[in-house]
Coordinates of C-alpha atoms in Angstrom, one line a residue:
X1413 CA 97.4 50.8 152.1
X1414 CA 99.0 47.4 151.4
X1415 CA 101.8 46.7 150.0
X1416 CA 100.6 45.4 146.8
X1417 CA 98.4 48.7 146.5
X1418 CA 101.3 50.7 147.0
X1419 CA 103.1 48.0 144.3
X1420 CA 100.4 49.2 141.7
X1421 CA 100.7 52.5 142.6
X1422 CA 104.4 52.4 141.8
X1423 CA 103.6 51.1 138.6
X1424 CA 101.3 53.2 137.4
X1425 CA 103.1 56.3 138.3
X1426 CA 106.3 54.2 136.6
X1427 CA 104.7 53.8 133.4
X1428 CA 103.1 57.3 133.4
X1429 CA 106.9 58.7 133.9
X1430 CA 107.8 56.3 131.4
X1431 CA 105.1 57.2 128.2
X1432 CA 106.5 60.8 129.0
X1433 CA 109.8 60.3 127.9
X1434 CA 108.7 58.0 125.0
X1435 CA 106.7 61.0 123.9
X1436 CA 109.2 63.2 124.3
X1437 CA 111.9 60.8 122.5
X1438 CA 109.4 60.4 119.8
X1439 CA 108.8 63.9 118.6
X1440 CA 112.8 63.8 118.4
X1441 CA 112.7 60.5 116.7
X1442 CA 110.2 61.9 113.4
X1443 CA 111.4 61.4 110.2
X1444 CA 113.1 64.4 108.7
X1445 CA 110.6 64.8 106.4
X1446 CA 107.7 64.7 108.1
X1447 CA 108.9 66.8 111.1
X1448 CA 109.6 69.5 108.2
X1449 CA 106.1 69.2 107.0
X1450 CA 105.2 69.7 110.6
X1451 CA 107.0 72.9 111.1
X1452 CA 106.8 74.3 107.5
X1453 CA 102.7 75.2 108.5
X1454 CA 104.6 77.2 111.4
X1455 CA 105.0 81.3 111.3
X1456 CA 108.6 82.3 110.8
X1457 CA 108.3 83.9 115.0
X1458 CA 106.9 80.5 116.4
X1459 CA 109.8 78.3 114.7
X1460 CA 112.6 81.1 115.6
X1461 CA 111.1 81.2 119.3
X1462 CA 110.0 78.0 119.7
X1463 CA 110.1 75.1 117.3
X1464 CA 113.9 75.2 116.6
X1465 CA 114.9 74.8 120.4
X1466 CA 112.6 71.5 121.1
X1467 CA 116.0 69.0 120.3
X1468 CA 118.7 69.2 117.7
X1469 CA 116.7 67.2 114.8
X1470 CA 114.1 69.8 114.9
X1471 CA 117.0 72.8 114.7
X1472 CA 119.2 71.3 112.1
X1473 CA 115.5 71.0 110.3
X1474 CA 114.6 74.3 110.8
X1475 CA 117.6 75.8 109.6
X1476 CA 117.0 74.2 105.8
X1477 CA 116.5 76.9 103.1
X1478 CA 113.6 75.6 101.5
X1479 CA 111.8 75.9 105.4
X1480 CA 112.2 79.5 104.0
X1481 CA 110.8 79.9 100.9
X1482 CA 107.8 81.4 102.3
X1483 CA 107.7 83.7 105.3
X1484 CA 105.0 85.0 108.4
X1485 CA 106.3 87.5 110.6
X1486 CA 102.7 88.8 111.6
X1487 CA 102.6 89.1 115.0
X1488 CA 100.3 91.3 117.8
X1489 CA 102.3 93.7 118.7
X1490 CA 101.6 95.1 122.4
X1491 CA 103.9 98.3 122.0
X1492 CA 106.9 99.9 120.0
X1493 CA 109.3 98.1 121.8
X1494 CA 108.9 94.8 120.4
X1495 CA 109.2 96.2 116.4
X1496 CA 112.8 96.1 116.8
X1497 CA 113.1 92.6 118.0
X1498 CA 110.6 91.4 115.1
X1499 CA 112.6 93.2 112.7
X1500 CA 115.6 91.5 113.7
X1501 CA 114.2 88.5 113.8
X1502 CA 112.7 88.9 110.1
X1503 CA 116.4 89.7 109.0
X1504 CA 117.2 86.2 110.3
X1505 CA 114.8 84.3 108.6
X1506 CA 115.2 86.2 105.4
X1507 CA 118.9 84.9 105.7
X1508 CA 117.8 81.4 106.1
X1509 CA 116.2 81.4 103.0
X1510 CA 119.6 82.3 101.4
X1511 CA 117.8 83.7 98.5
X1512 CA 115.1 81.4 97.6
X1513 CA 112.1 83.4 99.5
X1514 CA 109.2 83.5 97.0
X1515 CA 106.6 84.9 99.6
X1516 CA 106.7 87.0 103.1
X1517 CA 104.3 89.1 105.3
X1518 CA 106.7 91.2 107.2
X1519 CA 103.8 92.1 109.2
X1520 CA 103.5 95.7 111.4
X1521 CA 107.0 96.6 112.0
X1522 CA 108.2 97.3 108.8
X1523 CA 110.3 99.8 108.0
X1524 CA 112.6 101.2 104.6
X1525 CA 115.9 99.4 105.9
X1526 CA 113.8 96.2 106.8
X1527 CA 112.2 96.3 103.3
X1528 CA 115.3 97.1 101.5
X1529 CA 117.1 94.2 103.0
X1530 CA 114.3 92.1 102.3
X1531 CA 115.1 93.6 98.0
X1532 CA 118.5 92.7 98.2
X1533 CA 118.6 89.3 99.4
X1534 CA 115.1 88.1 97.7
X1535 CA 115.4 89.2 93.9
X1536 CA 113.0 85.8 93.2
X1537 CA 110.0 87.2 95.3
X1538 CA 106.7 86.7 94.5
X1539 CA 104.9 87.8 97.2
X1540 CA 105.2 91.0 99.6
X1541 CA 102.8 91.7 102.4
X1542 CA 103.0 94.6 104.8
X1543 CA 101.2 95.5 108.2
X1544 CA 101.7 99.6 108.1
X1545 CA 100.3 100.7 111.3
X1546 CA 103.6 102.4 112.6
X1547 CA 104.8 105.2 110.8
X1548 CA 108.6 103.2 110.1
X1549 CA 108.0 102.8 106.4
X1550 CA 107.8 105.9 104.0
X1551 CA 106.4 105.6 100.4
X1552 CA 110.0 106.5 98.5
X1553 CA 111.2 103.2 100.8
X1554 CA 108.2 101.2 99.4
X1555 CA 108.9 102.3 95.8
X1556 CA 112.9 101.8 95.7
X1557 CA 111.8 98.3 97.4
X1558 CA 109.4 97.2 94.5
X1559 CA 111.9 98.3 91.9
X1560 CA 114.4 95.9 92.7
X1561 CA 111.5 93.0 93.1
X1562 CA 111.1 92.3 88.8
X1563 CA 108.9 89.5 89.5
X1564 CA 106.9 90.6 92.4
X1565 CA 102.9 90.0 91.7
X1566 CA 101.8 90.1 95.0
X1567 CA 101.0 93.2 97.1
X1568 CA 99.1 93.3 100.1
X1569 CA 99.1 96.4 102.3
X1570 CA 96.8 97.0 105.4
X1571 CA 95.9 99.4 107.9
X1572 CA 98.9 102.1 106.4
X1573 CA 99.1 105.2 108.2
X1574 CA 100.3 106.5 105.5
X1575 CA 99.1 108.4 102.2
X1576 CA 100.5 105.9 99.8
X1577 CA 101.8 106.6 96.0
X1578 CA 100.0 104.0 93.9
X1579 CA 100.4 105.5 90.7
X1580 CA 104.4 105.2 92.0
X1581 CA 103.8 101.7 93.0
X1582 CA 101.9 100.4 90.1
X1583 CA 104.6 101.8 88.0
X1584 CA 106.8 100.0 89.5
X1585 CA 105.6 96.5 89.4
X1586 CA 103.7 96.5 85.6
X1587 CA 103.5 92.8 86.6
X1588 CA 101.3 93.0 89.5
X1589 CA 98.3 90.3 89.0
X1590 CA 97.3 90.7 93.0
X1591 CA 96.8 93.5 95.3
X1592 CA 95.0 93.7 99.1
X1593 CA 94.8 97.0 100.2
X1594 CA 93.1 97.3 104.0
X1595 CA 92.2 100.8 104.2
X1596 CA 90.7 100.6 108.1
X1597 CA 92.7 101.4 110.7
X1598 CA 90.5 103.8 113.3
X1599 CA 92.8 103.2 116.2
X1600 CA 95.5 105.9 114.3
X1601 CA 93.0 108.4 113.8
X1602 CA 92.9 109.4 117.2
X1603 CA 96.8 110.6 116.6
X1604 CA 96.6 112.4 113.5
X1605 CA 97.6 109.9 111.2
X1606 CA 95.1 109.6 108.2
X1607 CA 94.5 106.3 107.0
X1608 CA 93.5 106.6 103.4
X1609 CA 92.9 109.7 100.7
X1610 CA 89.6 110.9 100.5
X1611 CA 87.1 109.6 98.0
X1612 CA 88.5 108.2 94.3
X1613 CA 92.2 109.1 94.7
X1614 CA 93.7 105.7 95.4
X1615 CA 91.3 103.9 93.1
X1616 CA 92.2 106.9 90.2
X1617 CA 95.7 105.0 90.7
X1618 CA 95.3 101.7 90.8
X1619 CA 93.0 102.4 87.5
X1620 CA 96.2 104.3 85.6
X1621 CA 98.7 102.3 86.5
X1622 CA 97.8 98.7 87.5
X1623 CA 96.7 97.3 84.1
X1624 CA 97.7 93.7 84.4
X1625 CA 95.7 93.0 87.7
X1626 CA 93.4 89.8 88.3
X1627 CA 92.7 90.2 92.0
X1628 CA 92.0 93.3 93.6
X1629 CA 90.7 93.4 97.6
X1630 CA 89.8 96.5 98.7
X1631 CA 88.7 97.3 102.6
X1632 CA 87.6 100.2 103.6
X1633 CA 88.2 102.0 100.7
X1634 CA 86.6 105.3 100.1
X1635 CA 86.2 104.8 96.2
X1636 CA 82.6 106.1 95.0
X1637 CA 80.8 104.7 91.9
X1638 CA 83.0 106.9 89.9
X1639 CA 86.1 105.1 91.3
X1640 CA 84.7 101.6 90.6
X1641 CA 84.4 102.7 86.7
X1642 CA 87.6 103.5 86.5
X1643 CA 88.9 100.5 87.8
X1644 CA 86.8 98.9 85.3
X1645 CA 88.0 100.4 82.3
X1646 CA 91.6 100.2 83.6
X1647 CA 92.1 96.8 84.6
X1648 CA 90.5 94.9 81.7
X1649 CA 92.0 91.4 82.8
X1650 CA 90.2 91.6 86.2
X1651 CA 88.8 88.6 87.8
X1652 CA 88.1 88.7 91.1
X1653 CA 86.9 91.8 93.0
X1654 CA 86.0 92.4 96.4
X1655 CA 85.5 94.9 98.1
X1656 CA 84.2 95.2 101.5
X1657 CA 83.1 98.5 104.1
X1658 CA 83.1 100.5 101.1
X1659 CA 80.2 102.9 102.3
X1660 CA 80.6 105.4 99.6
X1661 CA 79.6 102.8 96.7
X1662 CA 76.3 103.6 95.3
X1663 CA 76.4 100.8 92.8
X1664 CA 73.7 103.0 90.6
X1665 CA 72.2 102.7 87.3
X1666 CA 73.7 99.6 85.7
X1667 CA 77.4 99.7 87.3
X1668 CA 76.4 96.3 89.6
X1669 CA 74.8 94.9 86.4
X1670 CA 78.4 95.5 84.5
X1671 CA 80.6 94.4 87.7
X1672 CA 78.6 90.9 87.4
X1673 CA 78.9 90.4 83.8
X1674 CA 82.8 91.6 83.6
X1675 CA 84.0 89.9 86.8
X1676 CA 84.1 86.3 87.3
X1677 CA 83.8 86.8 90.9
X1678 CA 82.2 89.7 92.6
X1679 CA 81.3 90.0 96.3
X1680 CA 80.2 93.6 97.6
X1681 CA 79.7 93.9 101.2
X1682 CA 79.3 96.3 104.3
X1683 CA 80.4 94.1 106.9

């Protein structure tokens, strides 16, 4: 090789070196606010994990309140060990939002002392979201934690192992406009756990006593056609309905007629 291909050579790997560290310097060199509208589309784990530790611009960014108004803590969890951590972690960002969280999805890990630190600290939220696959959370914990959230119109609940109270539930939150309820959740039949009540139970309740609804999700749901009029006639401000792997819906006579004509938007599926 001569010496003006190893010159070249030099170069190149010189400049190559050098675009690294200009890369590097120029994440850290963002404007304040449009790192934060960088990290803001970040879950609560990746920015407590990650994010905040890439340079000292980023952490001082990550640490505003308002990075904290709304909060993802979903996360895959591989085994029972790693619920603590999460739930620790929650309790962190939670306190970075020094009272201004409006929306969180705590995700599979929660439990009654998570959820009633959530309460106490986040009077203003809007929005509640639970994973319920481990049996940490009881229905009395859910209940006291709705109480003490007046302005909550969010609820979205999936995969509970639980038998949940939604007559309790509904009854506490009269202003719920929104609730998600996943009823699947096969992997926890195979240890006893039953994943829903049998046929019209939980839509009996969320007919009684969630009059004020607007958006109602339901997956997996055993409700029959019986359950779908009750909903009807109980929720007269509904509109949006969906509800998907329902297998016991019939949808006889003119009840799919009436769901079209009612709702503004009605999807039905078994997929």
């Amino acid at each position: 090789m001569t010496i003006s291909a190893v010159s070249k050579k030099k170069r190149r790997t010189s400049s190559t070196s050098q675009m690294k560290d200009e890369e590097a310097r120029n994440w850290a060199d963002l404007p304040s606010e449009l790192t934060y509208l960088i990290l803001i589309r970040l879950s609560g784990i990746d920015i407590l994990d990650n994010a905040q530790k890439v340079c000292r611009q980023w952490r001082c960014v990550c640490k505003d309140p308002s990075m904290w108004q709304k909060i993802d803590m979903r996360s895959r969890i591989r085994n029972e060990r790693m619920l603590d951590r999460l739930a620790s972690m929650c309790r962190h960002a939670v306190d970075r939002s020094q009272g201004g969280l409006v929306e969180i999805h705590v995700g599979s890990f929660a439990s009654d002392d998570l959820l009633d630190y959530i309460a106490d600290r986040s009077r203003n939220l809007r929005s509640l979201g639970l994973g319920m696959c481990f049996p940490r959370a009881t229905n009395p914990g859910l209940v006291d934690t709705i109480t003490k959230l007046p302005l909550l119109e969010t609820l979205e609940v999936s995969h509970s192992c639980l038998i949940l109270d939604f007559k309790a539930i509904g009854q506490a939150c009269p202003q719920l406009k929104t609730f998600k309820l996943n009823s699947s959740g096969r992997f926890w039949s195979s240890r006893n756990f039953r994943n829903s009540r049998n046929d019209d139970y939980y839509a009996l309740e969320i007919a009684e006593s969630m009059p004020e609804l607007r958006h109602l999700y339901l997956y997996g749901n055993k409700l029959s056609d019986i359950g779908l009029n009750a909903i009807l006639n109980g929720c007269p401000h509904l509109e949006h309905l969906e509800l998907h792997k329902c297998f016991k819906l019939k949808l006889v006579g003119d009840l799919e007629k009436r769901c079209y004509e009612r709702i503004k938007y009605f999807r039905h599926t078994n997929k």
